[in-house]
mmCIF file of C-alpha atoms in Angstrom:
data_model
loop_
_atom_site.group_PDB
_atom_site.id
_atom_site.type_symbol
_atom_site.label_atom_id
_atom_site.label_comp_id
_atom_site.label_asym_id
_atom_site.label_seq_id
_atom_site.Cartn_x
_atom_site.Cartn_y
_atom_site.Cartn_z
ATOM 1 C CA MET A 1 69.390 -14.045 217.417
ATOM 2 C CA ASN A 2 66.085 -15.741 216.304
ATOM 3 C CA ILE A 3 64.551 -13.845 213.546
ATOM 4 C CA LEU A 4 61.059 -14.326 212.137
ATOM 5 C CA SER A 5 60.561 -13.199 208.504
ATOM 6 C CA ILE A 6 57.023 -12.368 207.464
ATOM 7 C CA ILE A 7 56.704 -12.268 203.628
ATOM 8 C CA ASN A 8 53.577 -10.918 201.835
ATOM 9 C CA PRO A 9 53.712 -12.206 198.298
ATOM 10 C CA ASN A 10 50.924 -9.836 197.183
ATOM 11 C CA SER A 11 52.561 -6.672 198.227
ATOM 12 C CA GLY A 12 53.246 -4.023 195.551
ATOM 13 C CA THR A 13 54.757 -5.538 192.397
ATOM 14 C CA LYS A 14 54.595 -9.007 193.993
ATOM 15 C CA ASN A 15 58.332 -9.649 194.166
ATOM 16 C CA SER A 16 58.650 -9.931 197.882
ATOM 17 C CA ILE A 17 59.579 -13.580 197.874
ATOM 18 C CA GLU A 18 62.264 -12.891 195.376
ATOM 19 C CA ILE A 19 63.626 -10.105 197.509
ATOM 20 C CA TYR A 20 63.437 -12.156 200.724
ATOM 21 C CA ASN A 21 65.486 -14.934 198.995
ATOM 22 C CA LYS A 22 68.222 -12.410 198.133
ATOM 23 C CA CYS A 23 68.219 -11.217 201.731
ATOM 24 C CA LYS A 24 67.954 -14.470 203.573
ATOM 25 C CA GLN A 25 71.563 -15.481 203.152
ATOM 26 C CA LYS A 26 72.634 -12.021 204.479
ATOM 27 C CA ILE A 27 70.597 -12.720 207.680
ATOM 28 C CA ILE A 28 72.140 -16.101 208.097
ATOM 29 C CA ASP A 29 75.648 -14.765 207.494
ATOM 30 C CA LYS A 30 75.204 -12.532 210.459
ATOM 31 C CA GLY A 31 74.771 -15.753 212.580
ATOM 32 C CA HIS A 32 71.145 -15.491 213.007
ATOM 33 C CA THR A 33 68.508 -18.322 212.766
ATOM 34 C CA VAL A 34 65.534 -17.673 210.538
ATOM 35 C CA ASP A 35 61.910 -18.842 210.620
ATOM 36 C CA GLU A 36 59.585 -17.602 207.921
ATOM 37 C CA ILE A 37 55.930 -17.140 207.294
ATOM 38 C CA ILE A 38 54.473 -16.465 203.850
ATOM 39 C CA THR A 39 51.146 -14.823 204.237
ATOM 40 C CA THR A 40 48.232 -16.171 202.392
ATOM 41 C CA HIS A 41 45.206 -13.997 203.289
ATOM 42 C CA HIS A 42 44.139 -10.618 204.677
ATOM 43 C CA MET A 43 45.173 -10.250 208.425
ATOM 44 C CA HIS A 44 47.429 -13.355 208.271
ATOM 45 C CA ALA A 45 50.375 -11.422 209.473
ATOM 46 C CA HIS A 46 48.302 -9.918 212.276
ATOM 47 C CA ASP A 47 46.991 -13.290 213.467
ATOM 48 C CA GLU A 48 50.485 -14.839 213.291
ATOM 49 C CA ILE A 49 51.802 -12.272 215.844
ATOM 50 C CA LYS A 50 49.637 -13.855 218.554
ATOM 51 C CA ASN A 51 51.333 -17.192 218.168
ATOM 52 C CA ILE A 52 55.036 -16.184 217.956
ATOM 53 C CA SER A 53 57.160 -17.782 220.697
ATOM 54 C CA ASN A 54 58.951 -15.828 223.256
ATOM 55 C CA ASN A 55 62.396 -16.725 221.752
ATOM 56 C CA ILE A 56 61.754 -14.516 218.755
ATOM 57 C CA ASP A 57 64.136 -11.631 218.999
ATOM 58 C CA GLN A 58 63.183 -9.611 215.858
ATOM 59 C CA ILE A 59 60.589 -9.666 213.140
ATOM 60 C CA ILE A 60 61.622 -8.560 209.586
ATOM 61 C CA LEU A 61 58.677 -7.715 207.235
ATOM 62 C CA PHE A 62 58.992 -8.104 203.455
ATOM 63 C CA GLY A 63 55.844 -6.206 202.364
ATOM 64 C CA GLY A 64 54.269 -2.788 202.201
ATOM 65 C CA ASP A 65 52.118 -0.522 204.309
ATOM 66 C CA GLY A 66 49.355 -3.016 204.623
ATOM 67 C CA THR A 67 51.784 -5.688 206.000
ATOM 68 C CA ALA A 68 53.229 -3.226 208.466
ATOM 69 C CA HIS A 69 49.793 -2.231 209.515
ATOM 70 C CA GLU A 70 48.859 -5.784 210.316
ATOM 71 C CA VAL A 71 52.006 -6.486 212.327
ATOM 72 C CA VAL A 72 51.836 -3.199 214.243
ATOM 73 C CA ASN A 73 48.263 -4.035 215.267
ATOM 74 C CA GLY A 74 49.200 -7.503 216.243
ATOM 75 C CA LEU A 75 52.150 -6.334 218.367
ATOM 76 C CA ILE A 76 50.041 -3.967 220.295
ATOM 77 C CA ARG A 77 46.873 -6.080 220.707
ATOM 78 C CA PHE A 78 48.773 -9.189 221.780
ATOM 79 C CA ASN A 79 51.268 -7.228 223.855
ATOM 80 C CA LYS A 80 54.318 -8.478 222.068
ATOM 81 C CA GLN A 81 57.513 -6.410 222.692
ATOM 82 C CA VAL A 82 59.520 -7.441 219.552
ATOM 83 C CA PRO A 83 61.516 -4.994 217.413
ATOM 84 C CA ILE A 84 60.452 -4.961 213.770
ATOM 85 C CA GLY A 85 62.380 -4.180 210.555
ATOM 86 C CA ILE A 86 60.724 -3.402 207.347
ATOM 87 C CA VAL A 87 62.205 -4.350 203.869
ATOM 88 C CA PRO A 88 60.084 -2.215 201.452
ATOM 89 C CA CYS A 89 58.221 -4.450 198.956
ATOM 90 C CA GLY A 90 54.950 -2.442 198.651
ATOM 91 C CA SER A 91 53.732 0.229 196.283
ATOM 92 C CA GLY A 92 53.601 2.994 198.919
ATOM 93 C CA ASN A 93 56.187 2.105 201.680
ATOM 94 C CA SER A 94 55.274 5.252 203.608
ATOM 95 C CA ILE A 95 57.381 4.495 206.658
ATOM 96 C CA MET A 96 60.399 3.585 204.615
ATOM 97 C CA HIS A 97 59.971 6.788 202.488
ATOM 98 C CA ASP A 98 60.239 8.830 205.777
ATOM 99 C CA LEU A 99 63.419 6.761 206.625
ATOM 100 C CA ASP A 100 64.841 7.096 203.163
ATOM 101 C CA GLN A 101 65.250 3.400 202.925
ATOM 102 C CA LEU A 102 63.482 2.477 199.695
ATOM 103 C CA ASP A 103 66.263 0.350 198.393
ATOM 104 C CA TYR A 104 65.830 -3.198 199.859
ATOM 105 C CA THR A 105 69.580 -3.740 200.024
ATOM 106 C CA TYR A 106 70.124 -0.685 202.097
ATOM 107 C CA ALA A 107 67.119 -1.576 204.226
ATOM 108 C CA ILE A 108 68.318 -5.072 205.122
ATOM 109 C CA GLU A 109 71.744 -3.813 205.860
ATOM 110 C CA THR A 110 70.329 -1.093 208.149
ATOM 111 C CA ILE A 111 68.148 -3.657 209.868
ATOM 112 C CA LEU A 112 71.003 -6.076 210.465
ATOM 113 C CA SER A 113 73.010 -3.297 212.107
ATOM 114 C CA ASN A 114 70.631 -3.775 214.985
ATOM 115 C CA LYS A 115 70.047 -0.076 215.719
ATOM 116 C CA LYS A 116 66.739 0.472 217.468
ATOM 117 C CA ARG A 117 64.264 3.419 217.386
ATOM 118 C CA ASP A 118 61.013 3.862 219.131
ATOM 119 C CA ILE A 119 58.189 5.361 216.988
ATOM 120 C CA ASP A 120 54.665 6.713 217.692
ATOM 121 C CA VAL A 121 51.463 4.945 216.722
ATOM 122 C CA LEU A 122 48.013 6.532 216.299
ATOM 123 C CA GLU A 123 45.205 4.918 218.346
ATOM 124 C CA VAL A 124 41.801 5.125 216.579
ATOM 125 C CA LYS A 125 38.825 4.391 218.690
ATOM 126 C CA CYS A 126 35.742 3.832 216.643
ATOM 127 C CA LYS A 127 32.282 2.880 217.948
ATOM 128 C CA GLN A 128 32.960 -0.859 218.053
ATOM 129 C CA GLN A 129 36.703 -1.264 217.857
ATOM 130 C CA THR A 130 40.183 0.164 218.418
ATOM 131 C CA ILE A 131 42.619 0.147 215.351
ATOM 132 C CA TYR A 132 46.266 1.283 215.380
ATOM 133 C CA ALA A 133 47.838 3.323 212.482
ATOM 134 C CA ALA A 134 51.485 3.827 211.842
ATOM 135 C CA ASN A 135 50.878 5.877 208.819
ATOM 136 C CA ILE A 136 47.523 7.820 208.333
ATOM 137 C CA VAL A 137 43.884 8.017 209.130
ATOM 138 C CA GLY A 138 41.855 9.690 206.432
ATOM 139 C CA TRP A 139 38.199 10.645 206.121
ATOM 140 C CA GLY A 140 36.171 12.277 203.440
ATOM 141 C CA MET A 141 37.455 12.668 199.846
ATOM 142 C CA VAL A 142 40.565 10.763 200.585
ATOM 143 C CA THR A 143 38.513 7.734 201.505
ATOM 144 C CA ASP A 144 36.195 8.164 198.635
ATOM 145 C CA ILE A 145 39.212 7.949 196.324
ATOM 146 C CA GLY A 146 40.257 4.575 198.010
ATOM 147 C CA VAL A 147 36.630 3.168 197.683
ATOM 148 C CA SER A 148 36.321 4.043 194.044
ATOM 149 C CA ALA A 149 39.896 2.837 193.209
ATOM 150 C CA GLU A 150 39.075 -0.575 194.454
ATOM 151 C CA LYS A 151 36.818 -0.966 191.534
ATOM 152 C CA TYR A 152 39.374 0.014 188.991
ATOM 153 C CA ARG A 153 42.507 -2.053 190.214
ATOM 154 C CA TRP A 154 43.134 -3.192 186.642
ATOM 155 C CA LEU A 155 44.351 0.432 185.872
ATOM 156 C CA GLY A 156 47.322 -0.083 188.221
ATOM 157 C CA THR A 157 48.623 2.765 190.465
ATOM 158 C CA SER A 158 47.532 5.361 187.844
ATOM 159 C CA ARG A 159 43.915 4.729 188.989
ATOM 160 C CA TYR A 160 44.432 6.915 192.123
ATOM 161 C CA THR A 161 45.313 10.010 189.865
ATOM 162 C CA LEU A 162 42.270 9.453 187.724
ATOM 163 C CA ILE A 163 39.851 8.737 190.526
ATOM 164 C CA SER A 164 41.190 11.730 192.450
ATOM 165 C CA ILE A 165 40.184 13.960 189.482
ATOM 166 C CA VAL A 166 36.711 12.326 189.383
ATOM 167 C CA GLU A 167 36.205 12.889 193.124
ATOM 168 C CA VAL A 168 37.218 16.542 192.863
ATOM 169 C CA PHE A 169 34.546 17.129 190.392
ATOM 170 C CA LYS A 170 31.923 15.298 192.542
ATOM 171 C CA TYR A 171 32.966 17.726 195.314
ATOM 172 C CA ASN A 172 31.314 15.641 198.085
ATOM 173 C CA LYS A 173 31.321 17.848 201.192
ATOM 174 C CA ARG A 174 30.232 16.575 204.484
ATOM 175 C CA PRO A 175 29.261 18.369 207.781
ATOM 176 C CA ALA A 176 31.301 17.294 210.868
ATOM 177 C CA LYS A 177 32.503 18.495 214.137
ATOM 178 C CA LEU A 178 36.306 18.353 214.368
ATOM 179 C CA SER A 179 38.092 18.767 217.792
ATOM 180 C CA VAL A 180 41.847 19.286 217.737
ATOM 181 C CA ASP A 181 43.372 19.264 221.262
ATOM 182 C CA GLY A 182 40.049 20.677 222.535
ATOM 183 C CA GLU A 183 39.590 23.306 219.859
ATOM 184 C CA VAL A 184 36.384 22.730 217.986
ATOM 185 C CA ILE A 185 35.816 23.376 214.304
ATOM 186 C CA ASP A 186 32.103 22.787 213.290
ATOM 187 C CA GLU A 187 31.972 23.089 209.483
ATOM 188 C CA SER A 188 31.555 21.228 206.255
ATOM 189 C CA PHE A 189 34.728 19.503 205.175
ATOM 190 C CA LEU A 190 36.139 17.914 201.884
ATOM 191 C CA PHE A 191 38.573 15.810 203.920
ATOM 192 C CA VAL A 192 40.498 15.347 207.090
ATOM 193 C CA MET A 193 43.791 13.507 207.203
ATOM 194 C CA ALA A 194 45.748 12.630 210.454
ATOM 195 C CA SER A 195 49.325 11.520 209.861
ATOM 196 C CA ASN A 196 52.112 9.954 211.665
ATOM 197 C CA THR A 197 54.435 10.030 208.633
ATOM 198 C CA ILE A 198 55.312 12.615 206.035
ATOM 199 C CA HIS A 199 54.453 10.330 203.228
ATOM 200 C CA THR A 200 51.265 8.485 202.096
ATOM 201 C CA GLY A 201 50.299 6.725 198.877
ATOM 202 C CA LYS A 202 53.010 6.510 196.253
ATOM 203 C CA GLY A 203 55.438 9.288 197.491
ATOM 204 C CA MET A 204 52.894 11.958 198.413
ATOM 205 C CA LYS A 205 54.225 14.352 201.087
ATOM 206 C CA ILE A 206 50.784 14.868 202.637
ATOM 207 C CA SER A 207 52.304 16.021 205.933
ATOM 208 C CA PRO A 208 55.804 17.450 205.207
ATOM 209 C CA LYS A 209 56.401 18.517 208.806
ATOM 210 C CA ALA A 210 55.593 15.097 210.362
ATOM 211 C CA LYS A 211 58.004 13.143 212.439
ATOM 212 C CA ILE A 212 57.343 9.535 213.538
ATOM 213 C CA ASP A 213 58.684 10.035 217.081
ATOM 214 C CA ASP A 214 57.662 13.570 218.087
ATOM 215 C CA GLY A 215 54.522 12.620 220.053
ATOM 216 C CA LEU A 216 52.282 14.472 217.749
ATOM 217 C CA MET A 217 50.024 13.734 214.713
ATOM 218 C CA ASP A 218 49.969 16.180 211.790
ATOM 219 C CA VAL A 219 46.372 17.068 210.644
ATOM 220 C CA VAL A 220 45.668 18.229 207.154
ATOM 221 C CA VAL A 221 42.139 19.719 206.724
ATOM 222 C CA VAL A 222 40.405 21.105 203.586
ATOM 223 C CA LYS A 223 37.106 22.699 204.348
ATOM 224 C CA ASP A 224 34.182 23.307 201.949
ATOM 225 C CA GLY A 225 35.035 26.385 199.871
ATOM 226 C CA PRO A 226 37.779 26.039 197.296
ATOM 227 C CA SER A 227 36.702 25.707 193.634
ATOM 228 C CA ARG A 228 37.050 22.519 191.749
ATOM 229 C CA LEU A 229 39.863 24.170 189.665
ATOM 230 C CA LYS A 230 41.708 25.181 192.953
ATOM 231 C CA LEU A 231 41.504 21.607 194.095
ATOM 232 C CA LEU A 232 42.852 20.300 190.823
ATOM 233 C CA ASN A 233 45.796 22.747 191.086
ATOM 234 C CA LEU A 234 46.322 21.594 194.694
ATOM 235 C CA LEU A 235 46.769 17.796 193.720
ATOM 236 C CA PRO A 236 50.277 17.927 192.148
ATOM 237 C CA LYS A 237 51.552 20.041 195.159
ATOM 238 C CA ILE A 238 50.852 17.164 197.405
ATOM 239 C CA PHE A 239 53.831 15.348 195.970
ATOM 240 C CA ASP A 240 56.382 17.995 197.168
ATOM 241 C CA GLY A 241 54.355 19.078 200.255
ATOM 242 C CA THR A 242 53.847 22.743 199.005
ATOM 243 C CA HIS A 243 50.079 22.331 199.251
ATOM 244 C CA ILE A 244 50.296 23.318 202.971
ATOM 245 C CA ASN A 245 51.308 26.882 201.925
ATOM 246 C CA GLU A 246 47.953 27.386 200.291
ATOM 247 C CA LYS A 247 45.191 29.211 202.216
ATOM 248 C CA GLU A 248 42.678 26.476 201.517
ATOM 249 C CA VAL A 249 44.671 24.062 203.504
ATOM 250 C CA LEU A 250 44.610 24.106 207.269
ATOM 251 C CA TYR A 251 47.778 22.342 208.799
ATOM 252 C CA LEU A 252 47.715 21.498 212.527
ATOM 253 C CA GLN A 253 49.662 19.406 214.933
ATOM 254 C CA ALA A 254 47.950 17.642 217.860
ATOM 255 C CA LYS A 255 48.160 14.936 220.543
ATOM 256 C CA GLU A 256 44.344 14.071 220.157
ATOM 257 C CA ILE A 257 41.493 14.684 217.783
ATOM 258 C CA GLN A 258 37.833 13.827 217.660
ATOM 259 C CA LEU A 259 35.806 13.631 214.478
ATOM 260 C CA ILE A 260 32.081 13.546 214.925
ATOM 261 C CA THR A 261 29.959 12.900 211.851
ATOM 262 C CA GLU A 262 27.621 10.378 210.314
ATOM 263 C CA GLU A 263 28.961 6.770 210.123
ATOM 264 C CA GLU A 264 31.444 6.564 207.260
ATOM 265 C CA VAL A 265 34.285 4.247 206.426
ATOM 266 C CA LEU A 266 37.939 5.393 207.104
ATOM 267 C CA ASN A 267 41.199 5.031 205.224
ATOM 268 C CA ILE A 268 43.640 3.667 207.863
ATOM 269 C CA ASP A 269 47.149 2.968 206.607
ATOM 270 C CA GLY A 270 45.714 2.513 203.122
ATOM 271 C CA GLU A 271 43.047 -0.053 204.381
ATOM 272 C CA LEU A 272 39.293 0.795 204.182
ATOM 273 C CA LYS A 273 38.230 -0.082 207.655
ATOM 274 C CA GLY A 274 36.623 1.324 210.856
ATOM 275 C CA SER A 275 33.971 4.109 210.689
ATOM 276 C CA THR A 276 33.212 7.508 212.162
ATOM 277 C CA PRO A 277 32.686 9.016 214.671
ATOM 278 C CA ILE A 278 36.242 8.510 215.992
ATOM 279 C CA SER A 279 38.788 9.625 218.553
ATOM 280 C CA ILE A 280 42.477 9.521 217.668
ATOM 281 C CA ARG A 281 45.364 9.945 220.111
ATOM 282 C CA VAL A 282 49.079 9.575 219.739
ATOM 283 C CA LEU A 283 50.717 6.669 221.642
ATOM 284 C CA PRO A 284 54.401 8.089 221.939
ATOM 285 C CA ASN A 285 57.207 5.526 221.381
ATOM 286 C CA LYS A 286 54.817 2.645 221.131
ATOM 287 C CA ILE A 287 56.737 0.272 218.970
ATOM 288 C CA THR A 288 60.417 -0.343 218.128
ATOM 289 C CA ILE A 289 61.736 -0.366 214.719
ATOM 290 C CA LEU A 290 65.173 -1.486 213.454
ATOM 291 C CA ASN A 291 66.579 1.501 211.767
#
């Protein structure tokens, strides 16, 4: 088979080239030919998908959630039907968390076994564009944390915990109309998160009932109401998924939602992009992964 390797040298701890070099011989030993692209800028992986030749049989990504996001969007936009494998080299690796394949040696062996699985994708329609999410779409406090964290990258991944505490004390509630499969909730919200995966960020089980191939998105909602102390107590529970047992958390599953509010940036697969108002629907079995 002809395999295209896409390597993002800036993912996670920036060791993806080293990991790729360790995996390359295993790919060749299986009798495959290998082409490689080392990304150099934002959306490079996405743009390269448009140009891949018809004789590419598989794409193997050496990167994190951002790299996967770019490739998924490229595959759908440019109508490329190519299975992808993901070797986790990022800081979050949400899809691979769900698949329990965080060890790169296990991931590459699984990919090379050539077992295929179709997974869902979330289609996010904004005012001016359509974006595809394999992981999450977040609005409200969860996006505020991402925006603020960009200013403190020098703190490393610990910045998310620190910024989360800051945002809890800001308590920035927003009025919005949320429609979940036609059922309308017109309230003030702290955040809304639509998920295709269980995990987001660095191991947080934001949607513990999610499945990447069930034709549903899992929607986690926190409305205006809980105290700051209650929110602080909720934060550590996100890591084991027990936050959904709290009365302040509304947990839903849906095929389609709409969020109507003032224009605000979104967190889509860890990227700050797009803006409300939005419509999100599940595209069942939209892409094929090697798993």
